[in-house]
PDB file of C-alpha atoms in Angstrom:
ATOM      1  CA  MET A1105      -4.922 -10.402   1.895  1.00  0.00           C
ATOM      2  CA  SER A1106      -7.821  -9.608  -0.338  1.00  0.00           C
ATOM      3  CA  SER A1107      -9.381  -6.585  -1.967  1.00  0.00           C
ATOM      4  CA  ALA A1108     -12.785  -5.714  -3.351  1.00  0.00           C
ATOM      5  CA  PRO A1109     -13.128  -6.442  -7.083  1.00  0.00           C
ATOM      6  CA  ILE A1110     -12.172  -3.684  -9.475  1.00  0.00           C
ATOM      7  CA  PRO A1111     -15.133  -2.653 -11.644  1.00  0.00           C
ATOM      8  CA  THR A1112     -14.728  -3.164 -15.384  1.00  0.00           C
ATOM      9  CA  MET A1113     -13.836   0.081 -17.116  1.00  0.00           C
ATOM     10  CA  SER A1114     -14.538   0.501 -20.789  1.00  0.00           C
ATOM     11  CA  GLU A1115     -12.330   3.467 -21.627  1.00  0.00           C
ATOM     12  CA  ALA A1116      -8.634   3.471 -20.727  1.00  0.00           C
ATOM     13  CA  ASP A1117      -7.479   6.259 -23.057  1.00  0.00           C
ATOM     14  CA  GLY A1118      -6.298   9.374 -21.294  1.00  0.00           C
ATOM     15  CA  LYS A1119      -6.313   7.683 -17.907  1.00  0.00           C
ATOM     16  CA  ILE A1120      -3.421   7.950 -15.521  1.00  0.00           C
ATOM     17  CA  ARG A1121      -1.013   4.978 -15.402  1.00  0.00           C
ATOM     18  CA  LEU A1122       0.294   3.967 -11.985  1.00  0.00           C
ATOM     19  CA  MET A1123       2.889   1.441 -10.926  1.00  0.00           C
ATOM     20  CA  VAL A1124       2.754   0.483  -7.241  1.00  0.00           C
ATOM     21  CA  GLY A1125       6.035  -0.651  -5.736  1.00  0.00           C
ATOM     22  CA  PRO A1126       8.477  -1.775  -4.881  1.00  0.00           C
ATOM     23  CA  VAL A1127       7.143  -2.433  -1.391  1.00  0.00           C
ATOM     24  CA  SER A1128       9.453  -2.861   1.579  1.00  0.00           C
ATOM     25  CA  VAL A1129       8.395  -4.413   4.893  1.00  0.00           C
ATOM     26  CA  PRO A1130      10.243  -4.938   8.187  1.00  0.00           C
ATOM     27  CA  GLU A1131      12.477  -7.997   8.081  1.00  0.00           C
ATOM     28  CA  ARG A1132      10.649  -9.700  10.953  1.00  0.00           C
ATOM     29  CA  MET A1133       7.427  -9.584   8.900  1.00  0.00           C
ATOM     30  CA  ASP A1134       8.950 -10.519   5.530  1.00  0.00           C
ATOM     31  CA  ARG A1135       8.266 -14.230   5.687  1.00  0.00           C
ATOM     32  CA  PRO A1136       5.715 -16.652   4.263  1.00  0.00           C
ATOM     33  CA  GLN A1137       4.198 -17.360   7.702  1.00  0.00           C
ATOM     34  CA  LEU A1138       1.614 -15.139   9.362  1.00  0.00           C
ATOM     35  CA  VAL A1139       3.217 -13.065  12.140  1.00  0.00           C
ATOM     36  CA  VAL A1140       1.024 -11.809  15.011  1.00  0.00           C
ATOM     37  CA  GLN A1141       1.922  -9.789  18.103  1.00  0.00           C
ATOM     38  CA  SER A1142       1.197 -11.927  21.147  1.00  0.00           C
ATOM     39  CA  SER A1143       2.081  -9.406  23.869  1.00  0.00           C
ATOM     40  CA  GLY A1144       4.259  -6.328  24.127  1.00  0.00           C
ATOM     41  CA  ASN A1145       7.249  -6.813  21.861  1.00  0.00           C
ATOM     42  CA  GLU A1146       6.730 -10.544  21.397  1.00  0.00           C
ATOM     43  CA  VAL A1147       5.495 -12.021  18.147  1.00  0.00           C
ATOM     44  CA  GLN A1148       4.002 -15.374  17.368  1.00  0.00           C
ATOM     45  CA  ILE A1149       4.821 -16.998  14.052  1.00  0.00           C
ATOM     46  CA  TYR A1150       2.055 -19.261  12.752  1.00  0.00           C
ATOM     47  CA  GLU A1151       4.070 -21.908  10.942  1.00  0.00           C
ATOM     48  CA  TYR A1152       1.052 -23.437   9.186  1.00  0.00           C
ATOM     49  CA  GLN A1153      -0.802 -20.192   8.422  1.00  0.00           C
ATOM     50  CA  ARG A1154       0.927 -18.807   5.343  1.00  0.00           C
ATOM     51  CA  TRP A1155       0.345 -16.094   2.779  1.00  0.00           C
ATOM     52  CA  ALA A1156      -0.828 -17.397  -0.595  1.00  0.00           C
ATOM     53  CA  GLY A1157       1.790 -15.148  -2.228  1.00  0.00           C
ATOM     54  CA  SER A1158       4.373 -12.838  -0.733  1.00  0.00           C
ATOM     55  CA  LEU A1159       3.393 -10.248   1.869  1.00  0.00           C
ATOM     56  CA  LYS A1160       4.991  -7.496  -0.255  1.00  0.00           C
ATOM     57  CA  GLY A1161       3.077  -8.637  -3.334  1.00  0.00           C
ATOM     58  CA  ASP A1162      -0.210  -8.839  -1.424  1.00  0.00           C
ATOM     59  CA  ILE A1163       0.249  -5.323  -0.026  1.00  0.00           C
ATOM     60  CA  ALA A1164       0.981  -3.952  -3.510  1.00  0.00           C
ATOM     61  CA  ARG A1165      -2.047  -5.769  -4.933  1.00  0.00           C
ATOM     62  CA  VAL A1166      -4.436  -4.418  -2.267  1.00  0.00           C
ATOM     63  CA  VAL A1167      -3.129  -0.834  -2.615  1.00  0.00           C
ATOM     64  CA  SER A1168      -3.246  -1.130  -6.442  1.00  0.00           C
ATOM     65  CA  ALA A1169      -6.857  -2.308  -6.361  1.00  0.00           C
ATOM     66  CA  SER A1170      -7.808   0.537  -4.028  1.00  0.00           C
ATOM     67  CA  LEU A1171      -6.167   3.122  -6.315  1.00  0.00           C
ATOM     68  CA  ALA A1172      -7.753   1.656  -9.455  1.00  0.00           C
ATOM     69  CA  ARG A1173     -11.212   1.714  -7.894  1.00  0.00           C
ATOM     70  CA  ASP A1174     -10.927   5.145  -6.278  1.00  0.00           C
ATOM     71  CA  LEU A1175      -9.296   6.866  -9.274  1.00  0.00           C
ATOM     72  CA  GLY A1176     -11.446   5.089 -11.863  1.00  0.00           C
ATOM     73  CA  THR A1177      -8.522   3.850 -13.928  1.00  0.00           C
ATOM     74  CA  PRO A1178      -7.688   0.296 -14.969  1.00  0.00           C
ATOM     75  CA  ASN A1179      -4.059   1.295 -15.542  1.00  0.00           C
ATOM     76  CA  VAL A1180      -2.683   0.371 -12.123  1.00  0.00           C
ATOM     77  CA  TRP A1181      -0.276  -2.492 -11.651  1.00  0.00           C
ATOM     78  CA  SER A1182       2.174  -3.886  -9.149  1.00  0.00           C
ATOM     79  CA  PHE A1183       5.916  -3.471  -9.639  1.00  0.00           C
ATOM     80  CA  SER A1184       6.467  -7.146  -8.801  1.00  0.00           C
ATOM     81  CA  ASP A1185       3.827  -8.376 -11.267  1.00  0.00           C
ATOM     82  CA  SER A1186       4.888  -6.489 -14.367  1.00  0.00           C
ATOM     83  CA  THR A1187       7.806  -5.625 -16.572  1.00  0.00           C
ATOM     84  CA  SER A1188       6.038  -2.531 -17.906  1.00  0.00           C
ATOM     85  CA  THR A1189       7.913   0.699 -17.384  1.00  0.00           C
ATOM     86  CA  ASN A1190       5.436   2.893 -19.222  1.00  0.00           C
ATOM     87  CA  PHE A1191       3.757   4.652 -16.294  1.00  0.00           C
ATOM     88  CA  ASP A1192       2.935   8.224 -15.300  1.00  0.00           C
ATOM     89  CA  TYR A1193       3.565   7.789 -11.576  1.00  0.00           C
ATOM     90  CA  GLN A1194       5.323   5.249  -9.421  1.00  0.00           C
ATOM     91  CA  ILE A1195       4.089   4.778  -5.869  1.00  0.00           C
ATOM     92  CA  LEU A1196       6.781   3.492  -3.542  1.00  0.00           C
ATOM     93  CA  LEU A1197       5.627   1.913  -0.264  1.00  0.00           C
ATOM     94  CA  ASP A1198       7.879   1.568   2.778  1.00  0.00           C
ATOM     95  CA  VAL A1199       5.962  -0.278   5.486  1.00  0.00           C
ATOM     96  CA  GLN A1200       7.464   0.826   8.788  1.00  0.00           C
ATOM     97  CA  ASN A1201       5.378  -1.453  10.965  1.00  0.00           C
ATOM     98  CA  ILE A1202       2.435  -3.839  10.954  1.00  0.00           C
ATOM     99  CA  GLU A1203       1.033  -4.419  14.414  1.00  0.00           C
ATOM    100  CA  SER A1204      -1.386  -7.322  14.248  1.00  0.00           C
ATOM    101  CA  SER A1205      -3.104  -8.543  17.388  1.00  0.00           C
ATOM    102  CA  LEU A1206      -5.913 -11.055  17.673  1.00  0.00           C
ATOM    103  CA  ASP A1207      -7.289  -8.975  20.563  1.00  0.00           C
ATOM    104  CA  SER A1208      -7.077  -5.418  19.231  1.00  0.00           C
ATOM    105  CA  GLY A1209      -6.847  -5.565  15.428  1.00  0.00           C
ATOM    106  CA  VAL A1210      -4.292  -4.025  13.097  1.00  0.00           C
ATOM    107  CA  VAL A1211      -2.214  -0.849  12.941  1.00  0.00           C
ATOM    108  CA  VAL A1212      -0.153  -0.213   9.815  1.00  0.00           C
ATOM    109  CA  ASP A1213       2.428   2.545   9.482  1.00  0.00           C
ATOM    110  CA  VAL A1214       3.429   3.226   5.879  1.00  0.00           C
ATOM    111  CA  LEU A1215       5.719   5.841   4.347  1.00  0.00           C
ATOM    112  CA  TRP A1216       4.865   6.387   0.703  1.00  0.00           C
ATOM    113  CA  THR A1217       6.171   8.374  -2.230  1.00  0.00           C
ATOM    114  CA  ILE A1218       4.322   9.376  -5.393  1.00  0.00           C
ATOM    115  CA  LYS A1219       7.045   9.861  -7.977  1.00  0.00           C
ATOM    116  CA  PRO A1220       6.457  11.171 -11.517  1.00  0.00           C
ATOM    117  CA  ALA A1221       7.914   8.960 -14.255  1.00  0.00           C
ATOM    118  CA  SER A1222       9.699  11.689 -16.182  1.00  0.00           C
ATOM    119  CA  ASP A1223      11.202  13.505 -13.247  1.00  0.00           C
ATOM    120  CA  LYS A1224      14.326  14.741 -15.029  1.00  0.00           C
ATOM    121  CA  ASN A1225      14.568  17.909 -12.985  1.00  0.00           C
ATOM    122  CA  LYS A1226      15.237  17.665  -9.297  1.00  0.00           C
ATOM    123  CA  ALA A1227      11.909  16.986  -7.697  1.00  0.00           C
ATOM    124  CA  LEU A1228      10.517  19.301  -5.107  1.00  0.00           C
ATOM    125  CA  VAL A1229       9.261  17.424  -2.104  1.00  0.00           C
ATOM    126  CA  LYS A1230       5.815  18.419  -0.951  1.00  0.00           C
ATOM    127  CA  ASN A1231       4.505  17.347   2.432  1.00  0.00           C
ATOM    128  CA  ALA A1232       1.381  15.233   2.083  1.00  0.00           C
ATOM    129  CA  ASN A1233      -0.839  17.501   4.150  1.00  0.00           C
ATOM    130  CA  PRO A1234      -4.552  17.246   3.301  1.00  0.00           C
ATOM    131  CA  ASN A1235      -4.801  21.039   3.669  1.00  0.00           C
ATOM    132  CA  SER A1236      -1.984  21.762   1.227  1.00  0.00           C
ATOM    133  CA  ASP A1237      -2.347  23.162  -2.278  1.00  0.00           C
ATOM    134  CA  THR A1238      -2.451  21.064  -5.419  1.00  0.00           C
ATOM    135  CA  ALA A1239       0.911  19.579  -6.371  1.00  0.00           C
ATOM    136  CA  PRO A1240       2.096  20.085  -9.941  1.00  0.00           C
ATOM    137  CA  LYS A1241       2.640  16.809 -11.773  1.00  0.00           C
ATOM    138  CA  SER A1242       6.397  17.328 -11.740  1.00  0.00           C
ATOM    139  CA  GLN A1243       6.633  17.116  -7.968  1.00  0.00           C
ATOM    140  CA  THR A1244       7.437  14.119  -5.851  1.00  0.00           C
ATOM    141  CA  ILE A1245       4.945  13.838  -3.013  1.00  0.00           C
ATOM    142  CA  MET A1246       5.861  12.047   0.176  1.00  0.00           C
ATOM    143  CA  GLY A1247       3.480  11.073   2.931  1.00  0.00           C
ATOM    144  CA  ARG A1248       2.822   8.810   5.844  1.00  0.00           C
ATOM    145  CA  SER A1249      -0.291   6.801   6.640  1.00  0.00           C
ATOM    146  CA  LEU A1250      -0.965   5.475  10.110  1.00  0.00           C
ATOM    147  CA  VAL A1251      -4.112   3.373   9.891  1.00  0.00           C
ATOM    148  CA  SER A1252      -5.922   1.369  12.571  1.00  0.00           C
ATOM    149  CA  GLU A1253      -8.489  -1.278  11.723  1.00  0.00           C
ATOM    150  CA  ALA A1254     -10.399  -3.393  14.220  1.00  0.00           C
ATOM    151  CA  THR A1255     -11.090  -7.040  13.519  1.00  0.00           C
ATOM    152  CA  SER A1256     -14.671  -8.005  12.705  1.00  0.00           C
ATOM    153  CA  GLY A1257     -14.518 -11.187  14.764  1.00  0.00           C
ATOM    154  CA  PRO A1258     -12.203 -13.737  16.346  1.00  0.00           C
ATOM    155  CA  GLY A1259      -9.464 -15.657  14.586  1.00  0.00           C
ATOM    156  CA  LEU A1260      -6.800 -15.267  11.973  1.00  0.00           C
ATOM    157  CA  ASP A1261      -9.211 -14.843   9.041  1.00  0.00           C
ATOM    158  CA  ALA A1262     -10.689 -11.731  10.672  1.00  0.00           C
ATOM    159  CA  LEU A1263      -7.178 -10.435  11.375  1.00  0.00           C
ATOM    160  CA  VAL A1264      -6.081 -10.853   7.750  1.00  0.00           C
ATOM    161  CA  ALA A1265      -9.317  -9.159   6.595  1.00  0.00           C
ATOM    162  CA  ALA A1266      -8.489  -6.216   8.898  1.00  0.00           C
ATOM    163  CA  GLN A1267      -4.989  -6.027   7.394  1.00  0.00           C
ATOM    164  CA  SER A1268      -6.520  -5.913   3.903  1.00  0.00           C
ATOM    165  CA  LYS A1269      -8.883  -3.108   4.926  1.00  0.00           C
ATOM    166  CA  ALA A1270      -6.022  -1.167   6.537  1.00  0.00           C
ATOM    167  CA  PHE A1271      -3.869  -1.319   3.394  1.00  0.00           C
ATOM    168  CA  ALA A1272      -6.889  -0.419   1.233  1.00  0.00           C
ATOM    169  CA  ARG A1273      -7.291   2.671   3.429  1.00  0.00           C
ATOM    170  CA  VAL A1274      -3.625   3.531   2.809  1.00  0.00           C
ATOM    171  CA  GLY A1275      -4.485   3.399  -0.916  1.00  0.00           C
ATOM    172  CA  GLY A1276      -7.441   5.687  -0.205  1.00  0.00           C
ATOM    173  CA  GLU A1277      -5.184   8.241   1.493  1.00  0.00           C
ATOM    174  CA  ILE A1278      -2.821   8.192  -1.494  1.00  0.00           C
ATOM    175  CA  THR A1279      -5.838   8.640  -3.799  1.00  0.00           C
ATOM    176  CA  GLN A1280      -6.889  11.775  -1.918  1.00  0.00           C
ATOM    177  CA  LEU A1281      -3.506  13.380  -2.630  1.00  0.00           C
ATOM    178  CA  MET A1282      -3.505  12.301  -6.275  1.00  0.00           C
ATOM    179  CA  ARG A1283      -6.910  13.897  -6.868  1.00  0.00           C
ATOM    180  CA  ARG A1284      -5.646  17.285  -5.782  1.00  0.00           C
TER     181      ARG A1284
END
């Protein structure tokens, strides 16, 4: 998966710090090979078409890049790529499903949680409704993103590009809630 480059930001002071992850994915998808739905409930595993890294790491990287760009902060990193624990919010991603079809594109279903770092009191859970009021920083916010993305052409490269765009859109939905 790939993401658009993050613009260079000169001032990091006072910016929010986000850690994205851990990311969980369905077991049938958690493999180095590319997995594509061939028909109905059948999947095709492309033995020689592999992720450059791990699928979980790539998802975290794409969502992190989307958040950094949309929120204008360079302080976004992936749980799997860092040992830093000095963050303001942790964004947990639980990928329920990734439907990838060469014919119809991609549908991703992701449950996500925005969790404050210093949540010593029991967190109140607020539904991630775009029409809801602003959440105080001490609240845990949970939401679900169901995103469809068509492929821009034939082949596996177009399918992987659609997956990247879908996960970037998940990051965009999380950004909308964080801006409130």
